[in-house]
Structure formats: structure tokens, C-alpha cells
Coordinates of C-alpha atoms in Angstrom, one line a residue:
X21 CA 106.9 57.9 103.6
X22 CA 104.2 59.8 105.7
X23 CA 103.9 63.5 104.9
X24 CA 105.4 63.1 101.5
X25 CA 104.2 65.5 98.8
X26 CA 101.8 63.1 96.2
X27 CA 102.6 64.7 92.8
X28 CA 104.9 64.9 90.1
X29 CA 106.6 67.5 88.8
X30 CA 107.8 67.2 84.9
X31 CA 110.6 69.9 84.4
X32 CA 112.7 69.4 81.1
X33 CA 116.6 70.0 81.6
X34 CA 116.4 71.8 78.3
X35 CA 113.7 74.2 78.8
X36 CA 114.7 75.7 75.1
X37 CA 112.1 74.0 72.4
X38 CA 110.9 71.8 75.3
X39 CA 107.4 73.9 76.1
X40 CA 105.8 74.4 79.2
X41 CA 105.7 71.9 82.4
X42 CA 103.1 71.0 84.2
X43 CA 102.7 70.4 87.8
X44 CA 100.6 67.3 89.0
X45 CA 99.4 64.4 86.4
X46 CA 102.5 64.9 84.5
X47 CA 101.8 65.9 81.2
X48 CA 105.1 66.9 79.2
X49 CA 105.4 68.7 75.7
X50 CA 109.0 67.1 74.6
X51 CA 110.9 63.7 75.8
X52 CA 113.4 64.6 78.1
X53 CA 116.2 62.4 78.9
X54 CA 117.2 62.8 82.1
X55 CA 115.6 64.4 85.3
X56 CA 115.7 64.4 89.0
X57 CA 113.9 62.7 91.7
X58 CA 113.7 64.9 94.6
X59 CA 112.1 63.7 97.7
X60 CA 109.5 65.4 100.2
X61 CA 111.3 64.9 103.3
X62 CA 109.2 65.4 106.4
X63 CA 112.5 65.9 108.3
X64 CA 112.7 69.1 106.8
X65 CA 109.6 70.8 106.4
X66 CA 110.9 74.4 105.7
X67 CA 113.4 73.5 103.1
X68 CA 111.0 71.2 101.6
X69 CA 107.7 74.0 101.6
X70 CA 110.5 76.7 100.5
X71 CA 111.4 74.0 97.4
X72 CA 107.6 73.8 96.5
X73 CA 107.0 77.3 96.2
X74 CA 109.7 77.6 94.2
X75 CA 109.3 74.6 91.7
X76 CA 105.9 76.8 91.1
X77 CA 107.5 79.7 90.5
X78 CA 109.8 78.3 88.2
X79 CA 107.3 76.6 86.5
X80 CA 105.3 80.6 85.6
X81 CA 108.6 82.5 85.4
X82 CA 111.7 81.1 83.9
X83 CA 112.9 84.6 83.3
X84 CA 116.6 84.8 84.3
X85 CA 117.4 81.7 85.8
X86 CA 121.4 81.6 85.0
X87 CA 122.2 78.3 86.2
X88 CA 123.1 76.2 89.2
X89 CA 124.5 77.6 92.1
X90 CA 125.7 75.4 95.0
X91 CA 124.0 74.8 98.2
X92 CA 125.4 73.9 101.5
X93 CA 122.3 71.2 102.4
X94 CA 120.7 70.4 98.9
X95 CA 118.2 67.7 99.5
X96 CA 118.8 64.4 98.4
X97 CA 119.2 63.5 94.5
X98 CA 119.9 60.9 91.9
X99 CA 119.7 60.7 88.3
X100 CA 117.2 59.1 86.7
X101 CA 116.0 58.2 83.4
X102 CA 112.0 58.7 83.0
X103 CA 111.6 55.4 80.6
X104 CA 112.6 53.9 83.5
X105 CA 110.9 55.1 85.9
X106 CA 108.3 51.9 86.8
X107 CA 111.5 49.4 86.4
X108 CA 113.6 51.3 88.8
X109 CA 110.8 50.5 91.4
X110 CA 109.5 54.0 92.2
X111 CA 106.6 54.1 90.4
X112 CA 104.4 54.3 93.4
X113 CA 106.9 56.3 95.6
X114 CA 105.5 59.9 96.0
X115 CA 108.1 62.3 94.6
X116 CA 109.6 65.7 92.7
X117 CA 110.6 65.7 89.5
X118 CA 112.8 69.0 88.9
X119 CA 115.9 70.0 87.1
X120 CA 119.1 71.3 88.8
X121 CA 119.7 75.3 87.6
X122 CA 116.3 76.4 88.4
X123 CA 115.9 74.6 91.5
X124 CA 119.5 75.6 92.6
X125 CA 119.4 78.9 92.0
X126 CA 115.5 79.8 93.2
X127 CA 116.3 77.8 96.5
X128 CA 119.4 79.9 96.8
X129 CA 117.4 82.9 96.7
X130 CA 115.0 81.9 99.2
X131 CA 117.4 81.1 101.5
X132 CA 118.8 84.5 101.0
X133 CA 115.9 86.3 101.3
X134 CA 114.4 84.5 104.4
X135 CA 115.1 87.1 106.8
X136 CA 113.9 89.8 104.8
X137 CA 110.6 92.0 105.0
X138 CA 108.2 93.7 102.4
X139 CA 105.5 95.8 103.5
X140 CA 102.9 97.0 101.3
X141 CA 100.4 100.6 101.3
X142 CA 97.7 100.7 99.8
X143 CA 95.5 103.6 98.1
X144 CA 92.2 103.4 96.2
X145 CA 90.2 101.0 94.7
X146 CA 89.7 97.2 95.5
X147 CA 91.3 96.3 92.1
X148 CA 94.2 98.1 93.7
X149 CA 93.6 95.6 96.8
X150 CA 93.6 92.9 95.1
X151 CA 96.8 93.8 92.9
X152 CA 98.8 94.6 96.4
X153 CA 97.6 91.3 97.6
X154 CA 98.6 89.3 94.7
X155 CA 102.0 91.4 94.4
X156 CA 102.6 90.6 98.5
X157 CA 102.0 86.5 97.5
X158 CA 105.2 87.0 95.2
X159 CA 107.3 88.2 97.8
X160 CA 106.5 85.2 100.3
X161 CA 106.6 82.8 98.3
X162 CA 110.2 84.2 97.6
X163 CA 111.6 83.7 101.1
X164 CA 110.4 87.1 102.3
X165 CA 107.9 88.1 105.3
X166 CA 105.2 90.4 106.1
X167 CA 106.0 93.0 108.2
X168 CA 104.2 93.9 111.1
X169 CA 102.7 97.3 111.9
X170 CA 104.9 98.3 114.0
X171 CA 108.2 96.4 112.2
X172 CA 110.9 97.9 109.8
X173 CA 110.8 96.6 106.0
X174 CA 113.9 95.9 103.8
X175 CA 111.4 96.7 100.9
X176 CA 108.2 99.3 101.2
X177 CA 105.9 99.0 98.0
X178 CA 103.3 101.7 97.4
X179 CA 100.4 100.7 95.8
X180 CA 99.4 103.8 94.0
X181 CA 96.3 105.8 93.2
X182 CA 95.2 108.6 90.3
X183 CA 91.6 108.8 90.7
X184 CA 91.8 111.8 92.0
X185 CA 94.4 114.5 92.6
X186 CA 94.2 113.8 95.9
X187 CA 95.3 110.2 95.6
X188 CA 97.9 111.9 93.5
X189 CA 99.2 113.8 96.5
X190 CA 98.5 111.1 98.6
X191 CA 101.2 108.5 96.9
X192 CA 103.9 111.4 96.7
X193 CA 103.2 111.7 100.7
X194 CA 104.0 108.6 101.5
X195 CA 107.0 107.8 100.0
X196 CA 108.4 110.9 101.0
X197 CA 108.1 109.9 104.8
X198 CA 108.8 106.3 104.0
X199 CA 112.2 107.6 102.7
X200 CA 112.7 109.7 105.5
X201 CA 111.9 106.9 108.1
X202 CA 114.0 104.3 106.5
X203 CA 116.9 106.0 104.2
X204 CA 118.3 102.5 103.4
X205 CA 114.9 100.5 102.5
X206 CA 114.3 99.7 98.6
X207 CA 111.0 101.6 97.8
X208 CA 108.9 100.7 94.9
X209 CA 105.8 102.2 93.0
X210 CA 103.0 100.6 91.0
X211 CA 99.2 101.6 90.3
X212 CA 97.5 103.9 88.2
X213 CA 100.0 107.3 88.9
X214 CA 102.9 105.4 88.9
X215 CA 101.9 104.4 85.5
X216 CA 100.5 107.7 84.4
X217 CA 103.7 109.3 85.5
X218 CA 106.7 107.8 85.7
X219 CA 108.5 110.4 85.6
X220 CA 107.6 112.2 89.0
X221 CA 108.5 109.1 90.8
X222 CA 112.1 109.3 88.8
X223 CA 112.6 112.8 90.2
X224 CA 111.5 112.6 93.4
X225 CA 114.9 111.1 94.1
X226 CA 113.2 108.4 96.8
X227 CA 112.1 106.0 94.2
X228 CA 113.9 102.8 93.8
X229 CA 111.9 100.4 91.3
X230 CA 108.7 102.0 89.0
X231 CA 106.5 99.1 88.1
X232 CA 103.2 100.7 86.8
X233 CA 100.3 98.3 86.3
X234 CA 101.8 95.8 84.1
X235 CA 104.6 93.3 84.3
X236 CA 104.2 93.2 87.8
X237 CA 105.0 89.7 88.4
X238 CA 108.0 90.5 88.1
X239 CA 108.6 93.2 90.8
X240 CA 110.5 90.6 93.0
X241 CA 113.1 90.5 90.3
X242 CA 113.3 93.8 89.7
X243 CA 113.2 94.8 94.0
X244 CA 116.6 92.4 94.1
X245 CA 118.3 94.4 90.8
X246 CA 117.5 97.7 92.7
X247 CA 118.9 95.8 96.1
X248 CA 121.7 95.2 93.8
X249 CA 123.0 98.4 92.3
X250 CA 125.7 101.4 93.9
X251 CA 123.8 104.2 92.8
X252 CA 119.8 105.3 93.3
X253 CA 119.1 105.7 90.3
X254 CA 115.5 104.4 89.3
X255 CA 114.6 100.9 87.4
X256 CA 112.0 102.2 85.6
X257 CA 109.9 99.6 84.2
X258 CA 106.8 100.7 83.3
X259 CA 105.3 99.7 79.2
X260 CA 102.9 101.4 76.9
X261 CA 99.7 100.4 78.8
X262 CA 97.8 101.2 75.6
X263 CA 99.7 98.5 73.3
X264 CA 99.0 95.4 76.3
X265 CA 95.9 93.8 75.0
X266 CA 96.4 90.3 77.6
X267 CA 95.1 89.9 81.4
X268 CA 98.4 90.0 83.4
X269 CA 97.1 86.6 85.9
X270 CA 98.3 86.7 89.1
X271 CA 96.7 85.4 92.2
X272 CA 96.9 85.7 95.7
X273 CA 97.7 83.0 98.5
X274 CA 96.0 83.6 101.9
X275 CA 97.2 80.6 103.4
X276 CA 97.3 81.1 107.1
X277 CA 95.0 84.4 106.8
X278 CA 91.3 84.3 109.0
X279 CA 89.4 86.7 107.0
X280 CA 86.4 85.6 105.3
X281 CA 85.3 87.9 102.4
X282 CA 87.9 87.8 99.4
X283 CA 88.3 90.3 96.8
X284 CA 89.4 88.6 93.2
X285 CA 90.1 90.7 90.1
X286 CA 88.8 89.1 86.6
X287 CA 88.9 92.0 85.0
X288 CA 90.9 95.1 83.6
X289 CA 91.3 98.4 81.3
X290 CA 87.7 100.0 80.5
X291 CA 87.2 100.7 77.0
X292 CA 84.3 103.8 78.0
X293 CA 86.7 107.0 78.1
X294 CA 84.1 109.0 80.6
X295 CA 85.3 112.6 79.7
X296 CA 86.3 113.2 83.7
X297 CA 87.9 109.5 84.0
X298 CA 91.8 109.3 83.7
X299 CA 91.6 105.5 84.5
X300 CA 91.1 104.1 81.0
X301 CA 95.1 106.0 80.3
X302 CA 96.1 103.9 83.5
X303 CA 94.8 100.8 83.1
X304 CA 94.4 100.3 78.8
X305 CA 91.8 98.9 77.2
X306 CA 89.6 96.0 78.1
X307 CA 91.4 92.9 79.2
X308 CA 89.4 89.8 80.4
X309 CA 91.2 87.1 83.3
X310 CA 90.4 83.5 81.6
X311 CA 87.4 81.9 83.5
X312 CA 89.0 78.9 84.3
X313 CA 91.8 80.9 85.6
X314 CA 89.4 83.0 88.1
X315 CA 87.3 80.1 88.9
X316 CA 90.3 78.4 90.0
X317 CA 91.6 80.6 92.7
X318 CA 88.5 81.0 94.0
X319 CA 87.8 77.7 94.6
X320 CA 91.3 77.7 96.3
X321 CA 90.4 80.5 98.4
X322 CA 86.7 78.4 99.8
X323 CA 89.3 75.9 100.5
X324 CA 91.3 78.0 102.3
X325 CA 88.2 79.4 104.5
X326 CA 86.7 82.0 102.4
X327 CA 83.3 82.4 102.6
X328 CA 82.4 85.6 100.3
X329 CA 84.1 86.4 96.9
X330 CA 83.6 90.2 95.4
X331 CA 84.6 89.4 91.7
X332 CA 86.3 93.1 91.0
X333 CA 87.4 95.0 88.0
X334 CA 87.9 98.0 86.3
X335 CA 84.9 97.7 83.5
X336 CA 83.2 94.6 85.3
X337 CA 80.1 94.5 83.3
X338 CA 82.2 94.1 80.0
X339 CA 84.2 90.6 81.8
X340 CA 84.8 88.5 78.7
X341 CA 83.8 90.7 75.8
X342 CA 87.2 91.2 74.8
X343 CA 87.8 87.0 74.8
X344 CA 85.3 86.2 71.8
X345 CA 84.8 82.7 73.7
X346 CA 81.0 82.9 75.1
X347 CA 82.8 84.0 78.1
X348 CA 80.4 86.7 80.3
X349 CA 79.9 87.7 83.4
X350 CA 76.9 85.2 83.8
X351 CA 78.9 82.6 82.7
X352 CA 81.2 82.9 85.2
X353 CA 78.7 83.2 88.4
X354 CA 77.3 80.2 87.0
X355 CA 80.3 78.7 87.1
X356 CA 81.2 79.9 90.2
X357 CA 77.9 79.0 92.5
X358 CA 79.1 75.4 91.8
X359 CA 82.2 75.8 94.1
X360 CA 81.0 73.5 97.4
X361 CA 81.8 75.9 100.6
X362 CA 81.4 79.3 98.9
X363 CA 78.4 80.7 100.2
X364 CA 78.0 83.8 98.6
X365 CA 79.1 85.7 95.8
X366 CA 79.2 89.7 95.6
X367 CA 80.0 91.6 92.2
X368 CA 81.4 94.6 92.5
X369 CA 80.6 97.9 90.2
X370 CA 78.9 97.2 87.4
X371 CA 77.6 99.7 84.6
X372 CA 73.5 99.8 84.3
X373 CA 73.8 99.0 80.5
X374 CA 75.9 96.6 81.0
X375 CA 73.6 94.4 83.0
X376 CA 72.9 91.0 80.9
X377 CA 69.3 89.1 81.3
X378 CA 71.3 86.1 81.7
X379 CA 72.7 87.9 85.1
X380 CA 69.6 89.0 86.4
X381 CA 68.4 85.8 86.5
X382 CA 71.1 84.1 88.0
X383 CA 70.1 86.4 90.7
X384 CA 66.7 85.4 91.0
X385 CA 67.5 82.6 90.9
X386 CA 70.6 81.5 92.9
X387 CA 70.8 81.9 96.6
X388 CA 74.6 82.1 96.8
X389 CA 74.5 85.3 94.1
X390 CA 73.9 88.7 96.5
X391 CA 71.1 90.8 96.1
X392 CA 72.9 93.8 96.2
X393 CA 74.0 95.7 92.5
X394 CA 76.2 99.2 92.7
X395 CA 75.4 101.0 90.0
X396 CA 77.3 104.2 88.8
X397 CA 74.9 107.0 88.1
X398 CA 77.3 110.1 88.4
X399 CA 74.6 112.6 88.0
X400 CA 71.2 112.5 87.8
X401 CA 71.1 115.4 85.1
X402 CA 71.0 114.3 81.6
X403 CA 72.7 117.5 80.6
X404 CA 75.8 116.3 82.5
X405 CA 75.3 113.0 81.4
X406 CA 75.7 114.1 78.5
X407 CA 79.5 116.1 78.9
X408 CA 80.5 113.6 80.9
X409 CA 80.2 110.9 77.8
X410 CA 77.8 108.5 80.1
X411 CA 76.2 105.5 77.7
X412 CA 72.7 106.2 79.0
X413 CA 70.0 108.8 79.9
X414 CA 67.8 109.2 82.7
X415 CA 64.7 107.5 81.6
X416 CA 66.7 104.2 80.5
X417 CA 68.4 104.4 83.7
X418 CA 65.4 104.4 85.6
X419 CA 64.0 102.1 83.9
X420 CA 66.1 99.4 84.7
X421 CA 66.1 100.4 88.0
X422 CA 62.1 99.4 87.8
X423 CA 62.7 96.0 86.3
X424 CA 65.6 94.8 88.8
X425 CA 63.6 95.4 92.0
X426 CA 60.4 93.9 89.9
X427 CA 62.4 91.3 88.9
X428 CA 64.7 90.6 92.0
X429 CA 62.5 91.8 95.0
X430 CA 64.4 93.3 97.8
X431 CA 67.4 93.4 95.8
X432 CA 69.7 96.4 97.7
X433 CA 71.1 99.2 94.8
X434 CA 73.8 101.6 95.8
X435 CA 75.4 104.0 93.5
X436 CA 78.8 106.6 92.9
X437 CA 78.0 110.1 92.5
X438 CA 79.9 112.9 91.2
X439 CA 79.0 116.5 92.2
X440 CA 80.5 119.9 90.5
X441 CA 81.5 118.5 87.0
X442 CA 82.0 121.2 84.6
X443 CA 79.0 123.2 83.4
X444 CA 77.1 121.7 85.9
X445 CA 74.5 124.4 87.2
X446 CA 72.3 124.4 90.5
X447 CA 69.7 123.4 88.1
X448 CA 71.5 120.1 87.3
X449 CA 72.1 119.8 90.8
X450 CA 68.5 120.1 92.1
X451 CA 67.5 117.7 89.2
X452 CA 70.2 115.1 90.4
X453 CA 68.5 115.5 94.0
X454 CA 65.2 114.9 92.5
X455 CA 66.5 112.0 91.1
X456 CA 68.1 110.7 94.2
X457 CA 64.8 111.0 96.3
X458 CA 63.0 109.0 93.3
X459 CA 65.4 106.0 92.9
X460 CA 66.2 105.9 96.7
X461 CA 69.6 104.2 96.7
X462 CA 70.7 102.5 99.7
X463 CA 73.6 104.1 99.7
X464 CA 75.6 106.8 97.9
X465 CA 79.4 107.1 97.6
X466 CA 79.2 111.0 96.6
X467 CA 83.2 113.0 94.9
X468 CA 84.1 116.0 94.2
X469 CA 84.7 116.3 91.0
X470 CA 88.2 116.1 90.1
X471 CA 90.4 117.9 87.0
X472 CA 92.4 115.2 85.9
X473 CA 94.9 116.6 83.2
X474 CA 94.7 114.6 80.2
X475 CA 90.8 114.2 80.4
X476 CA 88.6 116.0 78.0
X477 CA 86.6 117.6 80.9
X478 CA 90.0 118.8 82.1
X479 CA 89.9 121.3 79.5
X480 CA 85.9 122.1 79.5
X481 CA 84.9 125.7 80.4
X482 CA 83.0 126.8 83.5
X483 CA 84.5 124.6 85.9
X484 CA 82.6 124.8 89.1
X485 CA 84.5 126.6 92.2
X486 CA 85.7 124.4 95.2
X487 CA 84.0 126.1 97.7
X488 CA 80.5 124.9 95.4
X489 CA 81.7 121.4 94.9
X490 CA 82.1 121.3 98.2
X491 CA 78.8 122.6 99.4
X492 CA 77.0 120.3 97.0
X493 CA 78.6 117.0 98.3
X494 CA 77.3 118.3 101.8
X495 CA 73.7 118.3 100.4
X496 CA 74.1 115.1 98.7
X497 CA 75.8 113.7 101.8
X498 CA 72.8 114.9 104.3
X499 CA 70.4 113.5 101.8
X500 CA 72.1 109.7 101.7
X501 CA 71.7 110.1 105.3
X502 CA 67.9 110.2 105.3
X503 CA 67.2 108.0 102.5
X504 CA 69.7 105.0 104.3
X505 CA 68.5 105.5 107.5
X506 CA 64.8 104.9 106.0
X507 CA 66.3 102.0 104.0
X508 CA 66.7 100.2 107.1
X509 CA 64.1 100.8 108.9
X510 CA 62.2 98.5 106.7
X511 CA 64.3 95.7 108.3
X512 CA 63.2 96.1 112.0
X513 CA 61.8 92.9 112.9
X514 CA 62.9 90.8 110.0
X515 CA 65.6 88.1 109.1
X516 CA 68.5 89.0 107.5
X517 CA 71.6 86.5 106.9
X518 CA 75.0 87.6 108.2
X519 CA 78.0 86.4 107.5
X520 CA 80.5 86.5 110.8
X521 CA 83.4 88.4 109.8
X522 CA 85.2 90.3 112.6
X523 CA 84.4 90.9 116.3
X524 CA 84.3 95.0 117.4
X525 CA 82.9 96.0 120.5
X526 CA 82.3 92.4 121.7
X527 CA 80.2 90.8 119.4
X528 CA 81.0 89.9 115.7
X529 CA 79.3 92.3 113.1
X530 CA 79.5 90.8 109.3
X531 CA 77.4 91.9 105.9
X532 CA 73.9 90.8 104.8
X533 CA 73.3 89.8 101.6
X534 CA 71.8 93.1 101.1
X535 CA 75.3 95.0 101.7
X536 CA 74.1 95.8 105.1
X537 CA 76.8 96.0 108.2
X538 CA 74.9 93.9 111.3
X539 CA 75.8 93.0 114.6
X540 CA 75.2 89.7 116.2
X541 CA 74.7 90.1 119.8
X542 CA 75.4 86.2 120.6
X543 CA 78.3 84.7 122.8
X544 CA 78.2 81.3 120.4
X545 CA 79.2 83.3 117.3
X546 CA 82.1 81.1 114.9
X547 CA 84.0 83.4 111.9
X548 CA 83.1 82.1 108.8
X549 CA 79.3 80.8 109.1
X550 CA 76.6 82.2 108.1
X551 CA 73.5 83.2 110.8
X552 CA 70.0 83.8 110.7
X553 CA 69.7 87.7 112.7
X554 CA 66.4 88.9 113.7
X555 CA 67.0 92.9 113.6
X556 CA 66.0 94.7 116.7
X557 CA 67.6 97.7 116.7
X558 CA 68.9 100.8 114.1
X559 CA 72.5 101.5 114.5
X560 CA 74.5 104.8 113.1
X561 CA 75.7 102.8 110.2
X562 CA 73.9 99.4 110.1
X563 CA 71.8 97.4 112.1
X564 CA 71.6 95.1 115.0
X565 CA 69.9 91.9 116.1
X566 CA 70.2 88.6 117.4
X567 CA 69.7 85.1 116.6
X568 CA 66.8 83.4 115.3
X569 CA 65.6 80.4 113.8
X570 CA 65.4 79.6 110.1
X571 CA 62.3 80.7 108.3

């Protein structure tokens, strides 16, 4: 019985009143009187990996499962009662325990799908990432493949993006030349615009499926009702974000993947309502992933190789608020550093007032917790702190800033930045200079600001000209120049720790802890590990070094 799958599967043949299943240990809400035993053959690895994937599936998403269909090479089966199951002598026997409609059905479709290919693109955040990523999982482990760069998809899923108007434009783009590239291809839309509006996807004429960002855990189903219909008219499935008040869990399978840093979403909907932020209209309100849900796949994805987690959301500092549980963002790094092979764990954006003590110090005190924070400032002018509905003022602001490096020394701060809001005069703009060269962030991600219809700032008077906004993210720009390039001077001759990511221009570069990109110029460099660099040398955007020994 070598290379048998070790686990049961408890799948009622009545799935009505019967409650959920459970896969491995066997627990069962209902007796059931008859069931399947379905072994894992090694003589048929595909089928059998195919079968596995599915039982999972089935076991999440019973949703229209219509009932058996036959199969031309169904693996073996035989009826079996359960009460039976130690006196039929197969009690120690590794082995499946499924029912015949789902399995028949799902197989079916696997094996109908198997030559098929899904490509995904991709705009904004790494929320968005992680959403594509988890959305791309559901098409594999439905029989379909990942198309290459240079390969032809049966189905093209855009990913899109309405932080801007310009991610706006962006999404319209590129289905349009998808459409014209592949005039047969099913083409479907999710993200924040596809959410926002619907109805532009509907008559753009190109449009196949419109998921938005909910229920879409289901977009395999609703790809193969498009692939199904005579005429092009759009399934439109998109729901009142503002009425969805659960996490939507999904996760993502890497299996096979050699990348080392993984992004995992815990988090989503932001509950703030910024004046010039449309998100909180895409995404809802707040909506917390479980812990033990999140912990979970990450500690699937150390086992699968992944070094670096970056826990991601929409309103990260706010993680569990909304679950009245205890549940917080500390609470789950502290959960998290436990995980044995996950050397380090990154947070994403988080709000200044939402910082906890609790976090802080878990990161004094935990080595596996980076020492890097981004922080949204969006202007250093009270005044426009103000209009733009910000939760804080200058002084508090700063003021924190004070206490994390006091508290966390060395501790790397970045920021976002938004220039030309409206009312904002070259006053305000000199002051939010003055506070950039004060607080001295490592880095600074610096926007145009960006008239989002249906904001309140939409609407505001004196909005600032493009040609000003324009001119006043070159200032900001030339100014994050100086202040980086002195942030890293202050590394020449230290020891930073690197984690080996991906090799360009002949040696592998990775991140510090401190969010800094750093080559390591060494021949004996493996992915994955984690390396004591000695900085010797300033690059345009990082720094480089070689290896030293442990201090």
C-alpha cells in the first residue's frame, strides 16, 4: 500500500440535514448509512491528486452539484457500511471515504477542464495580489493551467483597480486588447471598479463574467456558465458590498512555486471613509479573516518553502475588531512567530493610531517580527488633515513616531503621501516638506491626488490644477531621494540580514529586515536562507555587501 493517502474522508450521502464533513480524523455531524471506500492508488497518480483536490472542493462548495455522471475509468469502489468498518478488516488500511454525485460529477469536470488555461492581470494593491492568487488556486485545482507568458488562455481574469482614475483607465485598457487578441476567450472582471461599476464592464460589450470583490469563490462556476451560453451577454454577479458583514476565506496554494516572501490577506473593508478614499464603497466595512484560519495557511505556506509572510489588508490596524473575540493584530503575530521555519514576519500598512502597545512590543521583542512599520501620513499639514477626515494631527503623529524608534531602535518607517488635495495651498505644501525633513522616512510612496466621484473631496472647491499636482510630487520625489540615500548611508559597514530571494545581475539580492533591497555578492548563495551581509557599497536603490560572520 506504499504512497497511499493516510486520511479519511467522512462525506454523508445525504448532505441535506447531515452538516458539514470534515477531512482527516473523521469527525461527522449525522450517522450516515452507507459510504464509499475509495482507494489512493499509486498506479494513477493524476487521477488520484485530481480526486483529492476535488473531495476538498466539495467539502467548501457543495453549490450545484446535480448528481452522478458516469466516468469511463472511475477508480475502484465498494459499498460499505461505516459500523462496520473495523469487522470488514480495513480499519488500518489507508483510504477515501466519499460519496458518488459529488465525486462523479467534480472529477468529470476536471477531466474536462484539464486542457484548459486561465491567466490572470493584475492592478494595484497587494490585497489585490493576494485575491488574484487565491482566485488562480481555484482554477487549478479545477483541472485548469497557468498560462505562460507567452501562451493563449481559454479564460483571461482581470484583477481590477479604482484607486485612482488611472487604475480606472488602466482595467478598461486591458480588456479591450485582451478582446481584441483573443475574440473567443471568456474574460472576467473582479476588484474594486469592477465592483464600483458594474455597469461599464456590462457595456463595454467585451465582458464575459463581473465578479466584484465578493463571492468570488465561486468564479470557476460562474467562468463555465459564461463558457456555456450562445449569446455575450454578461453574468453579472456582483452583491451589495455594504450589506456583507463576513471575511470571504479563501487561500492560495503555491505548491510547486520557488518564491520566498508570501503575501496573506487577514483583513478587509475599512470602516475610516478618508474624504479622497473611494475604497471603503469597494471593499465594505470592516471584515476580520478568523485567526485560526490565517495562521493556518501560513503555516502551510513555511511548509511549502516560504520564508517571509506580509500579513495584508485593507484597514490592517483594525484586524479583529470587528470579531469581539480578543482577536488583534498582536494576537495573531504572537501566534504566528510560533510557526517552526518562518523566519520573519512583515505587516503591511498600518494606521499610526492604530498601533497597539501589545504590538510594539512584540517588536521589541521578537526577532522574527520586522522592524520596518509603513505608516500613512498623507500630508504633513494639519489643515489638510483635517479635509481629508485623517483620525490624527501632527503633534500626535509625531509623537508616536518618537516613541517607536525610542522604543524599537533602528526600526525602518516609510510612509504614503498624497500631494494636491483640494484646498491644499503652497503653504500646506511647504509645511508637509518641513515635516518630511523632520520625521525623515525611509522612504515615501508620493500620488497625485485623485477625484474619485462619489468621495466627499470629489465635490470640495478649489481643486488644485494638474500641472501643480504634478510639480509638487516632483518636489516631494527629489526630496525622498536625499533623505533615502542618507538613510542608508548609516549602514556602510554594518550587518544587515538578507533574505535570498531572486538572483538579477548574477548574485541574489533579497530584503533586510529593515525593508532594504541588498545584494549578496557570493557564489554559495541558496534561495530561501537567511545571510549575515556586511554592506560595502551604496547602490541607486539599495545596498550592497558581502558575507560575514554572525555578531
Amino acid at each position: 500500500m506504499k504512497g497511499m493517502l493516510r486520511g479519511v474522508l467522512f462525506c454523508p450521502l445525504n448532505r441535506g440535514k447531515s452538516g458539514a464533513a470534515r477531512i482527516g480524523g473523521g469527525e461527522r455531524s449525522e450517522p450516515v448509512s452507507r459510504m464509499l471506500i475509495l482507494p489512493y492508488d499509486t498506479e494513477s497518480k493524476s487521477r488520484n491528486a485530481d480526486f483529492i483536490s476535488i473531495a476538498r472542493r466539495a467539502i467548501r462548495n457543495p453549490r450545484g452539484l446535480k448528481g452522478p455522471v458516469k466516468l469511463t475509468n472511475p477508480p475502484a469502489v465498494r459499498p460499505v457500511n461505516p459500523k462496520n468498518l473495523h469487522t470488514e478488516g480495513v480499519s488500518n488500511e489507508p483510504f477515501l471515504l466519499f460519496f458518488p454525485p459529488c465525486y462523479n460529477e467534480l472529477m468529470e469536470n476536471n477531466n474536462l477542464n484539464s486542457g484548459k488555461k486561465v491567466s490572470f492581470l493584475t492592478l494595484g494593491c497587494k490585497v489585490n495580489q493576494y485575491d488574484s492568487d487565491a482566485m488562480r488556486t481555484l482554477f487549478i485545482r479545477n483541472g485548469y493551467t497557468q498560462a505562460g507568458e507567452d501562451e493563449d488562455a481559454d479564460v483571461y481574469v482581470v484583477n481590477t483597480c479604482s484607486v485612482t482614475s488611472i487604475g480606472d483607465r488602466k482595467s478598461r485598457q486591458m480588456v479591450r486588447r485582451i478582446r481584441r487578441a483573443h475574440p473567443s476567450a471568456i474574460i472576467a472582471v473582479a476588484g474594486c471598479y469592477a465592483q464600483l461599476a458594474p455597469e461599464v464592464f456590462e457595456k463595454m460589450g467585451d465582458v464575459d463574467v463581473i465578479v466584484g470583490v465578493q463571492n468570488r469563490s465561486h468564479i470557476v462556476d460562474y467562468v463555465e456558465e459564461a463558457m456555456g451560453r450562445t449569446d455575450r451577454k454578461p453574468l453579472n454577479e456582483t452583491v451589495d458590498i455594504m450589506k456583507v458583514d463576513h471575511f470571504e476565506n479563501m487561500s492560495v496554494d503555491v505548491s510547486g512555486e520557488v518564491r520566498t516572501r508570501a503575501f496573506v490577506k487577514v483583513q478587509e473593508g475599512c470602516d475610516n471613509y478618508c474624504t479622497f478614499c473611494i475604497i471603503p464603497y469597494a471593499r465594505g466595512k470592516l471584515k476580520s479573516r478568523l485567526q485560526k484560519d490565517a495562521v493556518d495557511e501560513i503555516r502551510k505556506l513555511a511548509a511549502q518553502g516560504y520564508r517571509e509572510v506580509v500579513l495584508t489588508g485593507i484597514h490592517l490596524g483594525n484586524y479583529g475588531k470587528d470579531l469581539h473575540d480578543g482577536t488583534s493584530l498582536a494576537t495573531l503575530v504572537a501566534e504566528l512567530v510560533k510557526i517552526p521555519n518562518l523566519l520573519r514576519i512583515r505587516l503591511g500598512s498600518v494606521e499610526s493610531v492604530e498601533l497597539s502597545e501589545d504590538l510594539i512590543s512584540i517588536m521589541q521583542n521578537e526577532p522574527k517580527v520586522c522592524r520596518h512599520l509603513h505608516l500613512p501620513i498623507q500630508s504633513g499639514s494639519d489643515a489638510v488633515l483635517k479635509g481629508m477626515n485623517r483620525h490624527y494631527r501632527l503633534p500626535q503623529f509625531k509623537k508616536l513616531i518618537s516613541e517607536l524608534r525610542a522604543k524599537v531602535p533602528g526600526i525602518a518607517l516609510t510612509t504614503d503621501l498624497i500631494v494636491g488635495f483640494p484646498g491644499e495651498t503652497e503653504e500646506n505644501f511647504q509645511e508637509t516638506l518641513e515635516t518630511l525633513k523632520e520625521i525623515r522616512f525611509s522612504g515615501i510612496h508620493v500620488f497625485p491626488y485623485s477625484r474619485r466621484t462619489g468621495t466627499p473631496a470629489a465635490s470640495y472647491p478649489n481643486q488644485v490644477t494638474n500641472e501643480v499636482k504634478k510639480e509638487r510630487v516632483h518636489r516631494v520625489q527629489e526630496l525622498e531621494k536625499e533623505i533615502a540615500l542618507d538613510y542608508r548611508k548609516q549602514f556602510m559597514g554594518r550587518v544587515v540580514h538578507v533574505l535570498a530571494e531572486e538572483i538579477k545581475d548574477g548574485f541574489f539580492e533579497g530584503l533586510s529586515d529593515e525593508y532594504i533591497r541588498v545584494s549578496i555578492r557570493d557564489s554559495h548563495i541558496e534561495r530561501g536562507k537567511m545571510y549575515p551581509v556586511r554592506i560595502d557599497t551604496i547602490t541607486d536603490d539599495g545596498l550592497s555587501g558581502v558575507l560575514a560572520e554572525e555578531e
